[in-house]
């Protein structure tokens, strides 16, 4: 089966300037050549990028491509979520990534609204039935705030049972963690697709910063090798293509039914990786 017959999706984050928007339209044009199932748009928790995300959603729909806006629910009331979902539905959105999000600084737990993603999934199913396909996040190396690995798996299963259609994982560089996670949740009756999230590595510093925040482990050998390249972006990209490319092959060969790319608003590495995989 070729890559384009698998579930392929590309993620973008909102940009602030008209130049950024024009550049993003061009990038999406390039990535559309790879026949993705949809593009997804991140959104800042607490509605912090509401306008930017909405603009991107409108742009993508105008390009006749299915879109999945991310909806982090923390810091939003039920009413606010309903207004946003009604607006998305009226625009033509039919799938979304239902998330808790990260609590904005200065805001505490226990306030109005939802505390966890499973509550949002339940709410969307209750209010909108099957109008939206619901995607949730999965963490093969476990969420950084999880009490324990077992608790995190249990909480993931809770989200699925609340009505998720499929999951996209946090990025990782350790395929064993992904396969173990899939086995563990399958053993608990989860049969939805769990699509690996793929991070094409562009810069060591950015990757190290993100990974520390989200709990994705960069293997020691890879960290040291990337670090040793300093500003030599050509060597970083060459290594990234080899390492991430091999990882994608292992994931697809091992049964992953698709790939979700964290494009970081760039087309180059994602396109090269997908073209290589197409020949695999
Ligand atoms: P949850 O599933 O609610 O889990 C959060 C933590 O709480 C976990 O430790 C879990 O074990 C625990 N937990 C879950 N349910 C319960 C429960 N019922 N009782 C007790 N504990 C529980 N963030 C953004 O702000 N914007 C985005 O656009 C965005 N996009 C993302 C896309 C993907 C594919 C991924 C993987 C992450 C994304 N994130 C985004 C980051 C995400 O919001 C954070 O990782 C956040 O901390 C957790 O969100 P979640 O939906 O996974 O939370």
Short mmCIF file of C-alpha atoms and ligand atoms in Angstrom, two decimals:
data_model
loop_
_atom_site.label_atom_id
_atom_site.label_comp_id
_atom_site.label_asym_id
_atom_site.label_seq_id
_atom_site.Cartn_x
_atom_site.Cartn_y
_atom_site.Cartn_z
CA UNK A 1 0.00 0.00 0.00
CA UNK A 2 1.43 3.40 -0.95
CA UNK A 3 1.76 6.25 1.53
CA UNK A 4 -0.99 8.26 -0.14
CA UNK A 5 -3.43 5.41 0.54
CA UNK A 6 -2.66 5.72 4.24
CA UNK A 7 -4.02 8.32 6.61
CA UNK A 8 -1.67 11.26 6.02
CA UNK A 9 -2.15 14.63 7.72
CA UNK A 10 -0.16 17.82 8.20
CA UNK A 11 -0.24 20.22 11.12
CA UNK A 12 0.25 24.00 11.06
CA UNK A 13 0.24 26.71 13.67
CA UNK A 14 -1.39 30.12 13.15
CA UNK A 15 0.70 33.04 11.92
CA UNK A 16 0.23 36.69 12.78
CA UNK A 17 1.17 38.65 9.66
CA UNK A 18 -0.27 38.87 6.11
CA UNK A 19 3.18 37.80 4.80
CA UNK A 20 3.09 34.76 7.07
CA UNK A 21 -0.39 33.90 5.85
CA UNK A 22 0.66 34.16 2.18
CA UNK A 23 3.70 31.97 2.86
CA UNK A 24 1.54 29.40 4.59
CA UNK A 25 -0.88 29.28 1.64
CA UNK A 26 2.10 28.49 -0.60
CA UNK A 27 3.39 25.80 1.77
CA UNK A 28 -0.01 24.13 1.88
CA UNK A 29 -0.13 24.21 -1.91
CA UNK A 30 3.11 22.19 -1.98
CA UNK A 31 1.92 19.74 0.67
CA UNK A 32 -1.42 19.20 -1.03
CA UNK A 33 0.52 17.42 -3.79
CA UNK A 34 1.00 14.60 -1.29
CA UNK A 35 -2.79 14.01 -1.09
CA UNK A 36 -3.26 14.40 2.67
CA UNK A 37 -6.55 13.37 4.29
CA UNK A 38 -6.64 16.73 6.09
CA UNK A 39 -4.65 19.66 7.43
CA UNK A 40 -4.83 20.44 11.12
CA UNK A 41 -4.52 23.87 12.80
CA UNK A 42 -3.22 24.28 16.31
CA UNK A 43 -4.84 26.70 18.71
CA UNK A 44 -3.52 28.36 21.87
CA UNK A 45 -5.22 27.33 25.11
CA UNK A 46 -7.73 29.82 26.51
CA UNK A 47 -8.61 31.02 23.00
CA UNK A 48 -5.29 32.89 22.72
CA UNK A 49 -4.97 32.32 18.95
CA UNK A 50 -8.69 32.22 18.21
CA UNK A 51 -8.64 34.65 15.26
CA UNK A 52 -5.48 33.19 13.72
CA UNK A 53 -6.80 29.64 13.94
CA UNK A 54 -10.18 30.68 12.54
CA UNK A 55 -8.51 32.49 9.63
CA UNK A 56 -6.41 29.44 8.82
CA UNK A 57 -9.47 27.20 8.99
CA UNK A 58 -11.29 29.50 6.53
CA UNK A 59 -8.26 29.56 4.21
CA UNK A 60 -7.93 25.77 4.18
CA UNK A 61 -11.63 25.26 3.52
CA UNK A 62 -11.44 27.80 0.68
CA UNK A 63 -8.63 25.64 -0.75
CA UNK A 64 -11.13 22.73 -0.80
CA UNK A 65 -9.12 20.70 1.71
CA UNK A 66 -10.62 19.05 4.81
CA UNK A 67 -9.45 20.69 8.02
CA UNK A 68 -9.26 19.73 11.68
CA UNK A 69 -8.95 22.68 14.06
CA UNK A 70 -7.40 21.85 17.43
CA UNK A 71 -9.65 22.72 20.35
CA UNK A 72 -7.88 22.99 23.70
CA UNK A 73 -10.73 23.36 26.21
CA UNK A 74 -8.92 24.55 29.32
CA UNK A 75 -9.94 28.06 30.36
CA UNK A 76 -13.06 28.07 28.14
CA UNK A 77 -16.66 27.84 29.28
CA UNK A 78 -19.14 25.36 27.79
CA UNK A 79 -20.93 28.31 26.23
CA UNK A 80 -17.72 29.58 24.54
CA UNK A 81 -16.95 26.11 23.24
CA UNK A 82 -20.45 25.77 21.85
CA UNK A 83 -20.26 29.13 20.05
CA UNK A 84 -16.93 28.12 18.50
CA UNK A 85 -18.14 24.67 17.46
CA UNK A 86 -21.31 26.12 15.92
CA UNK A 87 -19.13 28.53 13.95
CA UNK A 88 -16.81 25.74 12.82
CA UNK A 89 -19.73 23.56 11.78
CA UNK A 90 -21.35 26.41 9.81
CA UNK A 91 -18.03 26.94 7.99
CA UNK A 92 -17.90 23.28 6.96
CA UNK A 93 -15.57 21.80 9.59
CA UNK A 94 -16.39 18.13 10.20
CA UNK A 95 -13.48 16.96 12.39
CA UNK A 96 -11.56 18.41 15.27
CA UNK A 97 -8.70 17.61 17.63
CA UNK A 98 -10.20 17.64 21.14
CA UNK A 99 -7.61 18.57 23.75
CA UNK A 100 -7.27 19.75 27.28
CA UNK A 101 -4.47 22.17 26.42
CA UNK A 102 -1.93 23.54 28.84
CA UNK A 103 -3.16 25.77 31.59
CA UNK A 104 -2.25 29.41 30.86
CA UNK A 105 0.01 30.84 33.58
CA UNK A 106 -1.92 32.51 36.39
CA UNK A 107 -5.03 30.38 35.80
CA UNK A 108 -5.87 27.64 38.29
CA UNK A 109 -7.61 24.28 38.15
CA UNK A 110 -11.11 23.93 39.46
CA UNK A 111 -12.42 26.98 37.64
CA UNK A 112 -15.29 26.88 35.17
CA UNK A 113 -15.23 24.56 32.18
CA UNK A 114 -13.58 21.23 31.56
CA UNK A 115 -10.59 19.82 33.39
CA UNK A 116 -9.65 17.01 31.02
CA UNK A 117 -10.00 16.12 27.36
CA UNK A 118 -12.35 13.19 28.07
CA UNK A 119 -14.90 15.69 29.41
CA UNK A 120 -14.67 17.71 26.19
CA UNK A 121 -15.08 14.60 24.04
CA UNK A 122 -18.14 13.62 26.05
CA UNK A 123 -19.58 17.12 25.66
CA UNK A 124 -19.05 17.22 21.89
CA UNK A 125 -20.69 13.81 21.48
CA UNK A 126 -23.59 14.82 23.70
CA UNK A 127 -24.22 18.17 21.98
CA UNK A 128 -23.29 17.35 18.39
CA UNK A 129 -23.77 13.60 18.13
CA UNK A 130 -21.76 12.44 15.08
CA UNK A 131 -21.50 15.83 13.38
CA UNK A 132 -17.76 15.95 14.09
CA UNK A 133 -15.13 13.27 13.79
CA UNK A 134 -13.18 13.55 17.06
CA UNK A 135 -9.41 13.12 17.24
CA UNK A 136 -7.60 12.96 20.60
CA UNK A 137 -3.95 13.14 21.67
CA UNK A 138 -1.93 10.09 22.73
CA UNK A 139 1.43 9.94 24.50
CA UNK A 140 3.56 6.85 23.77
CA UNK A 141 6.18 8.15 26.23
CA UNK A 142 3.41 9.28 28.60
CA UNK A 143 2.13 12.75 29.34
CA UNK A 144 4.57 14.79 31.48
CA UNK A 145 1.94 15.33 34.20
CA UNK A 146 0.76 11.72 34.34
CA UNK A 147 0.76 10.18 37.83
CA UNK A 148 2.05 6.91 36.37
CA UNK A 149 2.28 5.10 33.04
CA UNK A 150 -0.72 2.95 33.98
CA UNK A 151 -2.79 6.03 34.93
CA UNK A 152 -1.97 7.73 31.65
CA UNK A 153 -3.06 4.69 29.66
CA UNK A 154 -6.25 4.52 31.74
CA UNK A 155 -6.92 8.21 31.05
CA UNK A 156 -6.31 7.72 27.33
CA UNK A 157 -8.78 4.82 27.28
CA UNK A 158 -11.30 7.09 29.06
CA UNK A 159 -11.05 9.62 26.18
CA UNK A 160 -11.56 6.91 23.61
CA UNK A 161 -14.56 5.45 25.44
CA UNK A 162 -16.05 8.97 25.59
CA UNK A 163 -16.28 8.85 21.80
CA UNK A 164 -12.95 9.56 20.05
CA UNK A 165 -12.66 8.29 16.47
CA UNK A 166 -8.89 8.20 16.29
CA UNK A 167 -5.79 9.48 18.01
CA UNK A 168 -2.63 11.32 17.00
CA UNK A 169 0.43 10.84 19.16
CA UNK A 170 2.91 13.29 20.57
CA UNK A 171 6.11 12.97 18.55
CA UNK A 172 8.72 10.46 19.67
CA UNK A 173 11.95 8.94 18.37
CA UNK A 174 11.54 5.55 19.98
CA UNK A 175 9.31 3.24 17.96
CA UNK A 176 9.23 0.63 20.76
CA UNK A 177 7.40 3.15 22.96
CA UNK A 178 4.76 3.58 20.25
CA UNK A 179 4.27 -0.16 19.68
CA UNK A 180 4.15 -0.82 23.44
CA UNK A 181 1.55 1.92 23.92
CA UNK A 182 -0.58 0.53 21.10
CA UNK A 183 -0.37 -3.00 22.60
CA UNK A 184 -1.30 -1.68 26.04
CA UNK A 185 -4.38 0.21 24.88
CA UNK A 186 -5.46 -2.61 22.54
CA UNK A 187 -5.37 -4.90 25.58
CA UNK A 188 -7.90 -2.55 27.17
CA UNK A 189 -10.31 -2.79 24.25
CA UNK A 190 -9.23 0.29 22.26
CA UNK A 191 -9.48 -0.40 18.55
CA UNK A 192 -9.34 3.09 17.01
CA UNK A 193 -6.37 4.04 14.78
CA UNK A 194 -3.45 5.57 16.69
CA UNK A 195 -1.56 7.68 14.19
CA UNK A 196 2.08 8.44 15.03
CA UNK A 197 2.92 12.15 15.17
CA UNK A 198 6.16 12.76 13.27
CA UNK A 199 8.54 15.64 13.95
CA UNK A 200 10.91 16.33 11.05
CA UNK A 201 13.98 17.73 12.82
CA UNK A 202 15.07 21.14 11.56
CA UNK A 203 17.04 22.63 14.40
CA UNK A 204 18.54 21.05 17.47
CA UNK A 205 17.82 23.96 19.82
CA UNK A 206 14.15 24.21 18.90
CA UNK A 207 13.72 20.45 19.15
CA UNK A 208 15.46 20.27 22.54
CA UNK A 209 13.30 23.08 23.90
CA UNK A 210 10.02 21.51 22.70
CA UNK A 211 11.03 18.04 23.84
CA UNK A 212 11.80 19.22 27.37
CA UNK A 213 8.37 20.83 27.56
CA UNK A 214 6.29 18.01 26.14
CA UNK A 215 8.19 15.06 27.57
CA UNK A 216 9.38 13.58 24.25
CA UNK A 217 12.72 11.85 24.72
CA UNK A 218 15.56 12.56 22.31
CA UNK A 219 17.83 9.49 22.54
CA UNK A 220 21.26 10.38 23.94
CA UNK A 221 23.12 9.39 20.76
CA UNK A 222 20.83 11.53 18.63
CA UNK A 223 20.98 14.50 21.01
CA UNK A 224 24.80 14.40 21.06
CA UNK A 225 25.08 14.00 17.33
CA UNK A 226 22.65 16.82 16.57
CA UNK A 227 24.34 19.03 19.17
CA UNK A 228 27.73 18.39 17.60
CA UNK A 229 26.50 19.80 14.27
CA UNK A 230 25.88 23.21 15.91
CA UNK A 231 24.72 25.54 13.08
CA UNK A 232 25.50 23.10 10.26
CA UNK A 233 21.88 22.87 9.10
CA UNK A 234 22.72 20.71 6.08
CA UNK A 235 24.14 17.96 8.33
CA UNK A 236 21.21 18.26 10.74
CA UNK A 237 18.73 17.87 7.89
CA UNK A 238 20.60 14.92 6.37
CA UNK A 239 20.69 13.09 9.70
CA UNK A 240 17.05 13.99 10.42
CA UNK A 241 15.91 12.60 7.09
CA UNK A 242 17.74 9.33 7.73
CA UNK A 243 16.63 8.88 11.33
CA UNK A 244 13.04 10.08 10.96
CA UNK A 245 12.67 8.39 7.56
CA UNK A 246 13.76 5.00 8.97
CA UNK A 247 11.46 5.49 11.93
CA UNK A 248 8.47 6.16 9.63
CA UNK A 249 9.25 3.01 7.65
CA UNK A 250 9.36 0.95 10.85
CA UNK A 251 6.07 2.44 12.01
CA UNK A 252 4.27 1.75 8.74
CA UNK A 253 5.77 -1.73 8.43
CA UNK A 254 4.72 -2.40 12.04
CA UNK A 255 1.07 -1.59 11.33
CA UNK A 256 0.59 2.16 11.84
CA UNK A 257 -2.30 3.11 9.57
CA UNK A 258 -0.95 6.56 8.75
CA UNK A 259 1.33 9.43 9.76
CA UNK A 260 0.68 12.93 11.06
CA UNK A 261 3.46 15.43 10.39
CA UNK A 262 4.23 18.37 12.67
CA UNK A 263 5.30 20.50 9.71
CA UNK A 264 6.43 23.49 11.82
CA UNK A 265 4.96 25.52 8.95
CA UNK A 266 7.58 24.23 6.51
CA UNK A 267 7.13 22.01 3.49
CA UNK A 268 10.68 20.96 2.66
CA UNK A 269 11.50 18.16 5.13
CA UNK A 270 7.96 16.79 5.25
CA UNK A 271 7.82 16.64 1.45
CA UNK A 272 11.21 14.94 1.18
CA UNK A 273 10.28 12.40 3.84
CA UNK A 274 6.92 11.59 2.25
CA UNK A 275 8.42 11.26 -1.22
CA UNK A 276 11.03 8.84 0.12
CA UNK A 277 8.37 6.85 1.94
CA UNK A 278 6.21 6.70 -1.17
CA UNK A 279 9.03 4.74 -2.81
CA UNK A 280 9.46 2.49 0.22
P1 LIG B 1 -5.76 15.02 28.73
O1 LIG B 1 -6.08 13.83 27.92
O2 LIG B 1 -6.87 15.66 29.51
O3 LIG B 1 -4.59 14.59 29.74
C1 LIG B 1 -3.86 15.55 30.48
C2 LIG B 1 -3.26 14.92 31.74
O4 LIG B 1 -4.30 14.64 32.69
C3 LIG B 1 -2.56 13.59 31.50
O5 LIG B 1 -1.48 13.52 32.40
C4 LIG B 1 -3.62 12.55 31.85
O6 LIG B 1 -3.06 11.34 32.30
C5 LIG B 1 -4.40 13.25 32.95
N1 LIG B 1 -5.84 12.94 32.88
C6 LIG B 1 -6.61 12.87 31.77
N2 LIG B 1 -7.89 12.64 32.07
C7 LIG B 1 -7.95 12.56 33.40
C8 LIG B 1 -9.01 12.35 34.32
N3 LIG B 1 -10.28 12.19 33.89
N4 LIG B 1 -8.72 12.34 35.65
C9 LIG B 1 -7.45 12.52 36.09
N5 LIG B 1 -6.40 12.73 35.25
C10 LIG B 1 -6.65 12.75 33.93
N6 LIG B 1 -1.90 22.12 23.03
C11 LIG B 1 -2.46 23.32 22.73
O7 LIG B 1 -2.56 24.19 23.62
N7 LIG B 1 -2.92 23.60 21.46
C12 LIG B 1 -2.89 22.68 20.46
O8 LIG B 1 -3.30 22.97 19.34
C13 LIG B 1 -2.32 21.39 20.75
N8 LIG B 1 -2.28 20.43 19.82
C14 LIG B 1 -1.82 19.17 20.15
C15 LIG B 1 -1.88 18.14 19.20
C16 LIG B 1 -1.42 16.86 19.51
C17 LIG B 1 -1.53 15.77 18.47
C18 LIG B 1 -0.85 16.60 20.79
C19 LIG B 1 -0.29 15.25 21.12
C20 LIG B 1 -0.79 17.62 21.74
C21 LIG B 1 -1.29 18.90 21.45
N9 LIG B 1 -1.28 19.93 22.39
C22 LIG B 1 -1.83 21.16 22.08
C23 LIG B 1 -0.69 19.73 23.71
C24 LIG B 1 -1.73 19.28 24.75
O9 LIG B 1 -2.74 20.25 24.88
C25 LIG B 1 -1.00 19.07 26.08
O10 LIG B 1 -0.16 17.95 25.99
C26 LIG B 1 -1.89 19.02 27.31
O11 LIG B 1 -1.05 19.09 28.46
C27 LIG B 1 -2.71 17.74 27.43
O12 LIG B 1 -3.77 17.72 26.57
P2 LIG B 1 -4.62 16.36 26.38
O13 LIG B 1 -5.78 16.68 25.55
O14 LIG B 1 -3.73 15.26 25.97
O15 LIG B 1 -5.08 16.17 27.91
#
